[in-house]
mmCIF file of C-alpha atoms in Angstrom:
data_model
loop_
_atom_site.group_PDB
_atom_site.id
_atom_site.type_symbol
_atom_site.label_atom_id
_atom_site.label_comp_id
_atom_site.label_asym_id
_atom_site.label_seq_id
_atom_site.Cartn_x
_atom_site.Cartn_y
_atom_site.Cartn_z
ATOM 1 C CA UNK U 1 84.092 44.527 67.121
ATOM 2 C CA UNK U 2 82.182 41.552 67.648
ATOM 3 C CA UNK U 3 84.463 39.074 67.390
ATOM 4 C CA UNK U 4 86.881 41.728 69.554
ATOM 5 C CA UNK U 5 85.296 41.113 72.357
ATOM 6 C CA UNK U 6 84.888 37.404 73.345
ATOM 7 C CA UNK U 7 88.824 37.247 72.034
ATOM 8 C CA UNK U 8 89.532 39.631 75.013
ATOM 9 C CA UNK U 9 87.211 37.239 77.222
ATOM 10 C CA UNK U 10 89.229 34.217 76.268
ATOM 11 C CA UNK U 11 92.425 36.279 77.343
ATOM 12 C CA UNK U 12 90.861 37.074 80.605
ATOM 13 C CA UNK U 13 89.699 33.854 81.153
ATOM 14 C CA UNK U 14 93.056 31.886 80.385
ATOM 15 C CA UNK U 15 95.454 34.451 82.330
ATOM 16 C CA UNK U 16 93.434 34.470 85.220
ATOM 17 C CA UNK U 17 93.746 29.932 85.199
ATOM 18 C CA UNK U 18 97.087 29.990 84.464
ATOM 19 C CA UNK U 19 97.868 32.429 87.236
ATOM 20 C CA UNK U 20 96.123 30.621 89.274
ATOM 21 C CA UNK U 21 97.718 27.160 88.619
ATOM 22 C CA UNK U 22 100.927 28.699 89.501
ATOM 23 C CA UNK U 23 99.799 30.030 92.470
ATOM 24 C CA UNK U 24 98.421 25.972 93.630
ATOM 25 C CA UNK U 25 101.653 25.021 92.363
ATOM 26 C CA UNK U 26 103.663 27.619 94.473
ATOM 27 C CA UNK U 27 101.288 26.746 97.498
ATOM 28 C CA UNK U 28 101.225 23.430 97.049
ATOM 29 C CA UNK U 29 105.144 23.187 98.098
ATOM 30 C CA UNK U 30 104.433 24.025 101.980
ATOM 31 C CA UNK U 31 100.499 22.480 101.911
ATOM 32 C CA UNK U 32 99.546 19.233 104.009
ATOM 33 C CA UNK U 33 97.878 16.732 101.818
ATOM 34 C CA UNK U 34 93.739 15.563 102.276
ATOM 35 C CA UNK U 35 92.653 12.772 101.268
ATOM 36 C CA UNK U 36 96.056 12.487 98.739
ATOM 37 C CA UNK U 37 95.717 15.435 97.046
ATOM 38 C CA UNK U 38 97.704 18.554 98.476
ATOM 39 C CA UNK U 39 95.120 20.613 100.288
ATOM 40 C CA UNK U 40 96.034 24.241 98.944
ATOM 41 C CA UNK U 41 95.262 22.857 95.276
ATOM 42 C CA UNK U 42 92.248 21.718 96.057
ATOM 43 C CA UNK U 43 91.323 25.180 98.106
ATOM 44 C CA UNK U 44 92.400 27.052 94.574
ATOM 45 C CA UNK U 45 90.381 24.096 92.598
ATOM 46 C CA UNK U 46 87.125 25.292 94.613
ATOM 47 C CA UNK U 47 87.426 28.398 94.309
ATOM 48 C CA UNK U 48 87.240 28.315 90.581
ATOM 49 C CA UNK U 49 84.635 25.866 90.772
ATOM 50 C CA UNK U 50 82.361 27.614 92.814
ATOM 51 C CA UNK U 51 82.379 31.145 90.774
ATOM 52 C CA UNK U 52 81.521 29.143 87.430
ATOM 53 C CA UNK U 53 78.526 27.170 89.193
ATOM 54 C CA UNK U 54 77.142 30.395 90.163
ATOM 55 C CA UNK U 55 77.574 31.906 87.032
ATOM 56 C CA UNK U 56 75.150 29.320 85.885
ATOM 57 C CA UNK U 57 71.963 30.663 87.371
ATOM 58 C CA UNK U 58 73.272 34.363 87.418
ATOM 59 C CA UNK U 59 73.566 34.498 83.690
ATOM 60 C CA UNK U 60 70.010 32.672 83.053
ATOM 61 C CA UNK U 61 68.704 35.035 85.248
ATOM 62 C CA UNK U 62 70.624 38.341 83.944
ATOM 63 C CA UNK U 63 71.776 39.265 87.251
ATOM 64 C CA UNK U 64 74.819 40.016 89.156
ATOM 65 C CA UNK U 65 73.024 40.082 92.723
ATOM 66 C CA UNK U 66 74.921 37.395 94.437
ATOM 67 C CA UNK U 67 78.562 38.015 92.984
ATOM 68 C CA UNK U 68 79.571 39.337 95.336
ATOM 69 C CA UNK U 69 77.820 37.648 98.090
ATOM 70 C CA UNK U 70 79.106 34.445 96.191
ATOM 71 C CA UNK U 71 82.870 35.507 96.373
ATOM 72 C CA UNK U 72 82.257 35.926 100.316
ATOM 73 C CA UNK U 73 80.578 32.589 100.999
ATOM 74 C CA UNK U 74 83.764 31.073 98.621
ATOM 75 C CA UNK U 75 86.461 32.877 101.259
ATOM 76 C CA UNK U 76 84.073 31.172 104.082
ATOM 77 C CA UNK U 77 83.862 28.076 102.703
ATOM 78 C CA UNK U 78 87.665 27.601 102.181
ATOM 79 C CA UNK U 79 88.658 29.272 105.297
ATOM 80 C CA UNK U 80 85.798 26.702 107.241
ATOM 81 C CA UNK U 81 87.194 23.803 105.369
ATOM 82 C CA UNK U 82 91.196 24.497 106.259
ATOM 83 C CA UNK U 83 89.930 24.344 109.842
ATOM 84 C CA UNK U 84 88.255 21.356 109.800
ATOM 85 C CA UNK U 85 91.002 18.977 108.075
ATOM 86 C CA UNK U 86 93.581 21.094 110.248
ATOM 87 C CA UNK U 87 91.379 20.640 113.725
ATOM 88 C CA UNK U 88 93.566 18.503 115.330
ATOM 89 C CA UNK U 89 97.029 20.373 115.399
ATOM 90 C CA UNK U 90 95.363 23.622 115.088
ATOM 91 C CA UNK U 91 98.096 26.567 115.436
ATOM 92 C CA UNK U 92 96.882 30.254 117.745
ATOM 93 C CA UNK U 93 98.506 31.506 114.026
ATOM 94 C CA UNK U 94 96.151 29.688 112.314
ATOM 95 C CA UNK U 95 93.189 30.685 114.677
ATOM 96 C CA UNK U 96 94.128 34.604 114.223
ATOM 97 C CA UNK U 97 94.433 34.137 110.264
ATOM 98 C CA UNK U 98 90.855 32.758 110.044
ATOM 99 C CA UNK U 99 89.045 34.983 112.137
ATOM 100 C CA UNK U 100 91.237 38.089 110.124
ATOM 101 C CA UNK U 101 89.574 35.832 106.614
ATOM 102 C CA UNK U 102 86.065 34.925 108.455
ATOM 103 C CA UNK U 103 85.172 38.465 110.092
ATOM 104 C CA UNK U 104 86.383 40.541 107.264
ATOM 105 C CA UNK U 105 84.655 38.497 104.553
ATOM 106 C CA UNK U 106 81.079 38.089 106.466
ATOM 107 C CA UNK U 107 81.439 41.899 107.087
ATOM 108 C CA UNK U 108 81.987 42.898 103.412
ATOM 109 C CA UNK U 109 79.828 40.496 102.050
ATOM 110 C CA UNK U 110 76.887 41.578 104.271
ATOM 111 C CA UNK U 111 77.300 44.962 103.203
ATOM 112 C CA UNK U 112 77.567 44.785 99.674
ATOM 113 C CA UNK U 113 74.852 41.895 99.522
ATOM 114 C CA UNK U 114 72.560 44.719 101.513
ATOM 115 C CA UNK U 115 73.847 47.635 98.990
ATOM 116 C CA UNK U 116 72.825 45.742 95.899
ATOM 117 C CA UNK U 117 69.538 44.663 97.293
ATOM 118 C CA UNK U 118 69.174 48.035 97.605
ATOM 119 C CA UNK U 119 70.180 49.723 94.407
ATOM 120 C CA UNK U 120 68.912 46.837 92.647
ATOM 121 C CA UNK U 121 72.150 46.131 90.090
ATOM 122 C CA UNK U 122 75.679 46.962 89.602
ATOM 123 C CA UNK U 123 76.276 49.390 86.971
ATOM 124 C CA UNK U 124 79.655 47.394 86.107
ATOM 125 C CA UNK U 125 77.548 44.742 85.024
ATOM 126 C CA UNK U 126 75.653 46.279 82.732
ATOM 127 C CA UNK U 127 77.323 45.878 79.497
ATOM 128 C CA UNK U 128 78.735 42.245 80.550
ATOM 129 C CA UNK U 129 75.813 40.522 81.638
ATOM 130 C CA UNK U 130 74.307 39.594 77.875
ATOM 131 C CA UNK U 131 78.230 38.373 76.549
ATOM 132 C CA UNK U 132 78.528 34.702 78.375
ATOM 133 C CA UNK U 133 82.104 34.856 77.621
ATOM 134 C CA UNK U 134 82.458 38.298 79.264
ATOM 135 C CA UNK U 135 80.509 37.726 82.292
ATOM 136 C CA UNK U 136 81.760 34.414 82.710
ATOM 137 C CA UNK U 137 85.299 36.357 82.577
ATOM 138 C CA UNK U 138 84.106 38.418 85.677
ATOM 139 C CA UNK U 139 83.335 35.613 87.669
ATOM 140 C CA UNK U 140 86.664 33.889 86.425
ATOM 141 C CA UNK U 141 88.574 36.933 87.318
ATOM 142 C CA UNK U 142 86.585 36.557 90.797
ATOM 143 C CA UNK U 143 88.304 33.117 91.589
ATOM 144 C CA UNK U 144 91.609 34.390 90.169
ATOM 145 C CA UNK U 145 90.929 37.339 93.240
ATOM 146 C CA UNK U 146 90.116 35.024 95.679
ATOM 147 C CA UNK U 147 93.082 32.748 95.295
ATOM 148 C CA UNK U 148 95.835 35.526 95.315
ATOM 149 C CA UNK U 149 94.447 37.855 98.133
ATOM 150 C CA UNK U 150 93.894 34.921 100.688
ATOM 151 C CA UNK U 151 96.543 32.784 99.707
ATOM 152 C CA UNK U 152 99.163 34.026 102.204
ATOM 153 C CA UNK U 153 96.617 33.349 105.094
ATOM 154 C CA UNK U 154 95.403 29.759 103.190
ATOM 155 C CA UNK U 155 98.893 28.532 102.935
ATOM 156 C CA UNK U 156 100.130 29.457 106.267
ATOM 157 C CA UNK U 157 97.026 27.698 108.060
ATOM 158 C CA UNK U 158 98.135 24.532 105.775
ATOM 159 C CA UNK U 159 101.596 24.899 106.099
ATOM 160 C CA UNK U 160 103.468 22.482 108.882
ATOM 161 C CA UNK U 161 105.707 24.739 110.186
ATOM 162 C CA UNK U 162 105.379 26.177 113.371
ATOM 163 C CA UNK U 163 106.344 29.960 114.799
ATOM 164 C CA UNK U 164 104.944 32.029 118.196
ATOM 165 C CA UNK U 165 102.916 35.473 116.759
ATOM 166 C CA UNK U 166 105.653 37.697 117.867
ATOM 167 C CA UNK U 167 106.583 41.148 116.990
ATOM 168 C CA UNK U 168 106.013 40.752 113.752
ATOM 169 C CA UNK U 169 102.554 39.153 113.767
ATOM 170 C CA UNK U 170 101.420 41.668 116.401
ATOM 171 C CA UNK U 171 101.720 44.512 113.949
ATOM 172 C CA UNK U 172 100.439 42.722 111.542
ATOM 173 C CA UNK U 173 96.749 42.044 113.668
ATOM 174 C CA UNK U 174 97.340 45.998 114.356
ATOM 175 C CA UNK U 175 97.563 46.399 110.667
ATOM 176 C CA UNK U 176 94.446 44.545 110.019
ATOM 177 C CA UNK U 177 92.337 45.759 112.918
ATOM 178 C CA UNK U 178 93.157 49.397 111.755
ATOM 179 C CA UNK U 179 92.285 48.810 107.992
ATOM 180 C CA UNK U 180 89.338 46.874 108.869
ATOM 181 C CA UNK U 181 87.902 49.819 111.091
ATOM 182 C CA UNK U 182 88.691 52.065 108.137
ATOM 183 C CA UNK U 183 86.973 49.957 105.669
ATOM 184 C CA UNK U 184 84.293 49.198 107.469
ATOM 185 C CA UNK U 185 83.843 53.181 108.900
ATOM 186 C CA UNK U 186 84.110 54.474 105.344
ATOM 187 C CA UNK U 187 81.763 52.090 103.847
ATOM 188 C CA UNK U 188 78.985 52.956 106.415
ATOM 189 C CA UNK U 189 79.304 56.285 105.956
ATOM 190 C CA UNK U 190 79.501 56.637 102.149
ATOM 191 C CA UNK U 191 76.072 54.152 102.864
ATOM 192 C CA UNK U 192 74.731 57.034 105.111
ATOM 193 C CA UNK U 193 75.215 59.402 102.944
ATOM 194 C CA UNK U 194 73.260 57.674 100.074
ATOM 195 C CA UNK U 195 70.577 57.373 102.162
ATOM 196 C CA UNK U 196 70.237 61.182 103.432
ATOM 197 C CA UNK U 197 71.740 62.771 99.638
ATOM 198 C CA UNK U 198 68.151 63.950 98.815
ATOM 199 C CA UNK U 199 67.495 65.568 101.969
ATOM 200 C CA UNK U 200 71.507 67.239 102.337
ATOM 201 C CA UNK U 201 71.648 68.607 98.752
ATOM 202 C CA UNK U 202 75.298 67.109 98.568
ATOM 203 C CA UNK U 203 76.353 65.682 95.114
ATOM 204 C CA UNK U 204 79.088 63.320 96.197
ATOM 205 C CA UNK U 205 80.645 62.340 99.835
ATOM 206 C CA UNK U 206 83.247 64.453 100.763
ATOM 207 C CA UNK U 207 82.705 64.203 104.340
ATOM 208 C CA UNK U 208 84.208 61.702 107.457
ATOM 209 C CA UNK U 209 86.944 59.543 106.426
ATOM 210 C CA UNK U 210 85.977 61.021 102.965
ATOM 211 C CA UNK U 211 87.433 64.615 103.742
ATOM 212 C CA UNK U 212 90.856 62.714 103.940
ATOM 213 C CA UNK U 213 90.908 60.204 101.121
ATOM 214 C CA UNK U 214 88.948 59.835 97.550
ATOM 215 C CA UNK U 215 88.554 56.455 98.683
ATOM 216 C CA UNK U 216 89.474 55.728 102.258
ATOM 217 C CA UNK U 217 87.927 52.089 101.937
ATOM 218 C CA UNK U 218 89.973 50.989 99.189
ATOM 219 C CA UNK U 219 93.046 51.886 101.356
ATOM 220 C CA UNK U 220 91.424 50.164 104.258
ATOM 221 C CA UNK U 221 91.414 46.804 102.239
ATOM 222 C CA UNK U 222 95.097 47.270 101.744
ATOM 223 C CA UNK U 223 95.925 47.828 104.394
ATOM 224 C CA UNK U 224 94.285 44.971 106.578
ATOM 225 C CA UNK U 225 95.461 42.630 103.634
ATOM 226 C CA UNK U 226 99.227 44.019 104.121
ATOM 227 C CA UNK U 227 98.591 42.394 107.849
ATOM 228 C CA UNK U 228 97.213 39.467 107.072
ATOM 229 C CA UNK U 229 100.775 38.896 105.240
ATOM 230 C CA UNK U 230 102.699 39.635 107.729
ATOM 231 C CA UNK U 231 100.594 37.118 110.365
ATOM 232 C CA UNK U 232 101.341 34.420 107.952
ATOM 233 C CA UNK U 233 105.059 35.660 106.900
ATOM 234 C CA UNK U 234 107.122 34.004 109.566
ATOM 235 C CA UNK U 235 105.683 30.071 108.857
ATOM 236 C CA UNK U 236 106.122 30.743 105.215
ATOM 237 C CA UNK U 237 109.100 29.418 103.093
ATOM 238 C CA UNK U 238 110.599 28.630 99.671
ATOM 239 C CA UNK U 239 108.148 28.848 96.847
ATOM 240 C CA UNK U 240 105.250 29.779 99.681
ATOM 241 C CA UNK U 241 106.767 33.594 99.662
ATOM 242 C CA UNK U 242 105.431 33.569 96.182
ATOM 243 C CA UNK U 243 101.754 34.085 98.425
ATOM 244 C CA UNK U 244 103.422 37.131 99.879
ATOM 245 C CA UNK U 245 102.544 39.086 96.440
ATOM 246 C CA UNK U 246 98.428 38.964 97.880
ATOM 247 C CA UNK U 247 98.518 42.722 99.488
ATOM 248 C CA UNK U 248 100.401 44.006 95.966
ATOM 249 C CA UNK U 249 98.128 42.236 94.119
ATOM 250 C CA UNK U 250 95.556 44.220 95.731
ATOM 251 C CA UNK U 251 96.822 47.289 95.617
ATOM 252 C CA UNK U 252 97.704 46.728 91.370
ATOM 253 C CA UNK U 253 93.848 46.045 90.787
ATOM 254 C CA UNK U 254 92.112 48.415 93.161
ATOM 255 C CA UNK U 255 94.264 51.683 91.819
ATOM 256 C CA UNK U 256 95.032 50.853 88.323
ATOM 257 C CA UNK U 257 92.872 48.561 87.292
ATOM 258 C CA UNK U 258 89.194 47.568 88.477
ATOM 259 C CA UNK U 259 88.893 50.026 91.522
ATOM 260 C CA UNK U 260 90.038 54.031 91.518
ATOM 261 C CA UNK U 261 90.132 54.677 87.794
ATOM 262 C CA UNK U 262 86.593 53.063 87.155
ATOM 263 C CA UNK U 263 85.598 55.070 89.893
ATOM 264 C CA UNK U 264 87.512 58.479 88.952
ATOM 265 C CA UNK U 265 86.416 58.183 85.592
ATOM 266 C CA UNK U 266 82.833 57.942 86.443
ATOM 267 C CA UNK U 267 83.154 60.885 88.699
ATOM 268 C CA UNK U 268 85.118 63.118 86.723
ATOM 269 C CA UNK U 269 82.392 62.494 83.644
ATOM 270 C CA UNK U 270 79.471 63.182 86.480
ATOM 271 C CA UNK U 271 80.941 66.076 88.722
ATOM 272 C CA UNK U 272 82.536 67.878 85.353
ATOM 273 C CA UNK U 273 80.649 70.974 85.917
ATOM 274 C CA UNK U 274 80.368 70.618 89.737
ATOM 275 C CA UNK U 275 82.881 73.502 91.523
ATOM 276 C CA UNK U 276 83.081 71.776 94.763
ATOM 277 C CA UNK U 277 84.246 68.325 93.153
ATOM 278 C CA UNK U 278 87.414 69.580 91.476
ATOM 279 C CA UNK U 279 88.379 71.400 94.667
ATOM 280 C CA UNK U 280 88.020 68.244 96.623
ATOM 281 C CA UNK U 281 89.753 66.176 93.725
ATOM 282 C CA UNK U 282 92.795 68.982 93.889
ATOM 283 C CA UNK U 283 92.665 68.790 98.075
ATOM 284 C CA UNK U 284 92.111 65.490 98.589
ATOM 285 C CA UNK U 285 94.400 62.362 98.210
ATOM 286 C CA UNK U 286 93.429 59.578 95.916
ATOM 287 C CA UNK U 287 94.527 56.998 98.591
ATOM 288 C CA UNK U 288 96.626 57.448 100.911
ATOM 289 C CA UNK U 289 94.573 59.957 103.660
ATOM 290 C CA UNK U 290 96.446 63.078 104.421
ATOM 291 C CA UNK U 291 96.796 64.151 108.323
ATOM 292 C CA UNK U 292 94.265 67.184 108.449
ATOM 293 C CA UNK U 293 91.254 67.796 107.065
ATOM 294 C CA UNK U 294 91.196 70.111 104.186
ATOM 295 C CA UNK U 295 89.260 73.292 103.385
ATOM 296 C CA UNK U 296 87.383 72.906 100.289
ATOM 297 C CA UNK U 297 89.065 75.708 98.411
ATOM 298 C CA UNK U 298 88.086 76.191 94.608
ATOM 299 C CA UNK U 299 91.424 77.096 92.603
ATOM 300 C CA UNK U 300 91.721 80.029 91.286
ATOM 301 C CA UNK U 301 91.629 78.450 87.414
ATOM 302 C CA UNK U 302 87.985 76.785 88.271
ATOM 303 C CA UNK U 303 87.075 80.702 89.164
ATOM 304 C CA UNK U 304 88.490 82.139 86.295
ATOM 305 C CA UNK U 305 87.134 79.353 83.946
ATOM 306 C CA UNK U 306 83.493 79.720 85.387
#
């Protein structure tokens, strides 16, 4: 077992470089050079480089407190430095891209910053943190997210080619603006809730955007990331498309890998006895929110079986 589980680590760790050497060497096709070097590389370089310098101080220090945080300020950093070296033939494309990249990241990275503080760790951490190979994996992995989900947006605002917003673009800033909203809704209220459960009674959220989705903010993120690829779509071409795989990406790792079935499992093992949760979980979609709000029903098997 011991020698199991710094083998996986090594896996992790490797897959998550090589992916994202392809995806520098798919970007680097449309990217403008700085300073010699072709700027998208460099953008994927620093990602990488900044998740491993802070998983310096975070592992002497046992903590996962600013990963998070850390991943935001990387998204900021990138998206700040593709504006400066493209200042000068800035494109209204490139404009809309960065404030989609800058707003969304600041937002997310406040909150979770501000829920951690809070709850003082992250339960994922928990077996990770004392394995350097494993946590350095996470923070690895991190870089690996950072690079796929804003490459579309990264390329695009270092790509030469030039294209008005159009119809296309406008849905997808409609896109964006309408699973930003929904992320940012759901994540207040399931914040709310946490902060009134002792005086409402309830076990879990099932309320607001909650009564329509298991996880309304996970399909929020999706959603806003599906527009952010269509904004960039129409100045992307030959190997940049390959960027185009950033809202899939997404949706792969938030419902079958590191998102929903963490989460479901953790439920399911919590709420196993609890009536109401397995008539919400029968009701309610995973993802995708249904039109009306349901009526917490109990089936008739839960009945029987209590």
């Amino acid at each position: 077992m011991s020698t199991r589980v710094p083998t996986r680590a090594i896996v992790m760790i490797s897959v998550s470089l090589i992916l994202g050497s392809l995806f520098a060497l798919a970007g680097n096709q449309m990217s403008i050079e700085w300073q010699g070097l072709p700027a998208f590389g460099l953008c994927v370089a620093v990602a990488f480089v900044i998740q491993w310098l802070a998983f310096i101080p975070a592992y002497a220090k046992q903590t996962e407190r600013f990963y998070d945080l850390t991943g935001s300020i990387t998204y900021l950093s990138i998206t700040a430095f593709i504006l400066l070296i493209t200042f000068e033939q800035l494109a209204e494309r490139s404009i809309i891209l960065a404030a989609m990249v800058i707003i969304w990241a600041a937002r997310l990275g406040t909150f979770l910053f501000i829920r951690i503080s809070k709850d003082g760790a992250d339960n994922r951490f928990d077996e990770i943190k004392p394995n350097p190979l494993r946590f350095l994996a996470a923070w690895t992995i991190q870089g690996l997210w950072i690079t796929v989900t804003a490459s579309a947006a990264f390329v695009a605002m270092l790509s030469q080619n030039s294209h008005p917003i159009g119809w296309l673009g406008t849905i997808g800033i409609g896109l964006w603006l309408t699973g930003f909203a929904i992320e940012a809704i759901a994540d207040h209220q399931k914040r709310i809730f946490k902060s009134t459960q002792a005086q409402t009674g309830h076990a879990f959220i099932h309320t607001g955007l909650w009564a329509y989705s298991r996880h309304p903010n996970y399909f929020g993120e999706i959603m806003l990331w599906f527009g952010v690829s269509l904004v960039a779509l129409p100045v992307l071409s030959g190997w940049g498309y390959v960027t185009l795989i950033s809202p899939l990406f997404v949706l792969l790792l938030l419902t079958r890998v590191s998102g929903i079935p963490l989460l479901e499992k953790s439920a399911d093992k919590k709420y196993s006895d609890h009536e109401l949760y397995h008539a919400y979980k029968s009701q309610t979609p995973v993802l995708v929110p249904r039109l009306t709000k349901p009526v917490l029903v109990p089936s008739v098997e839960k009945v029987k079986a209590t």
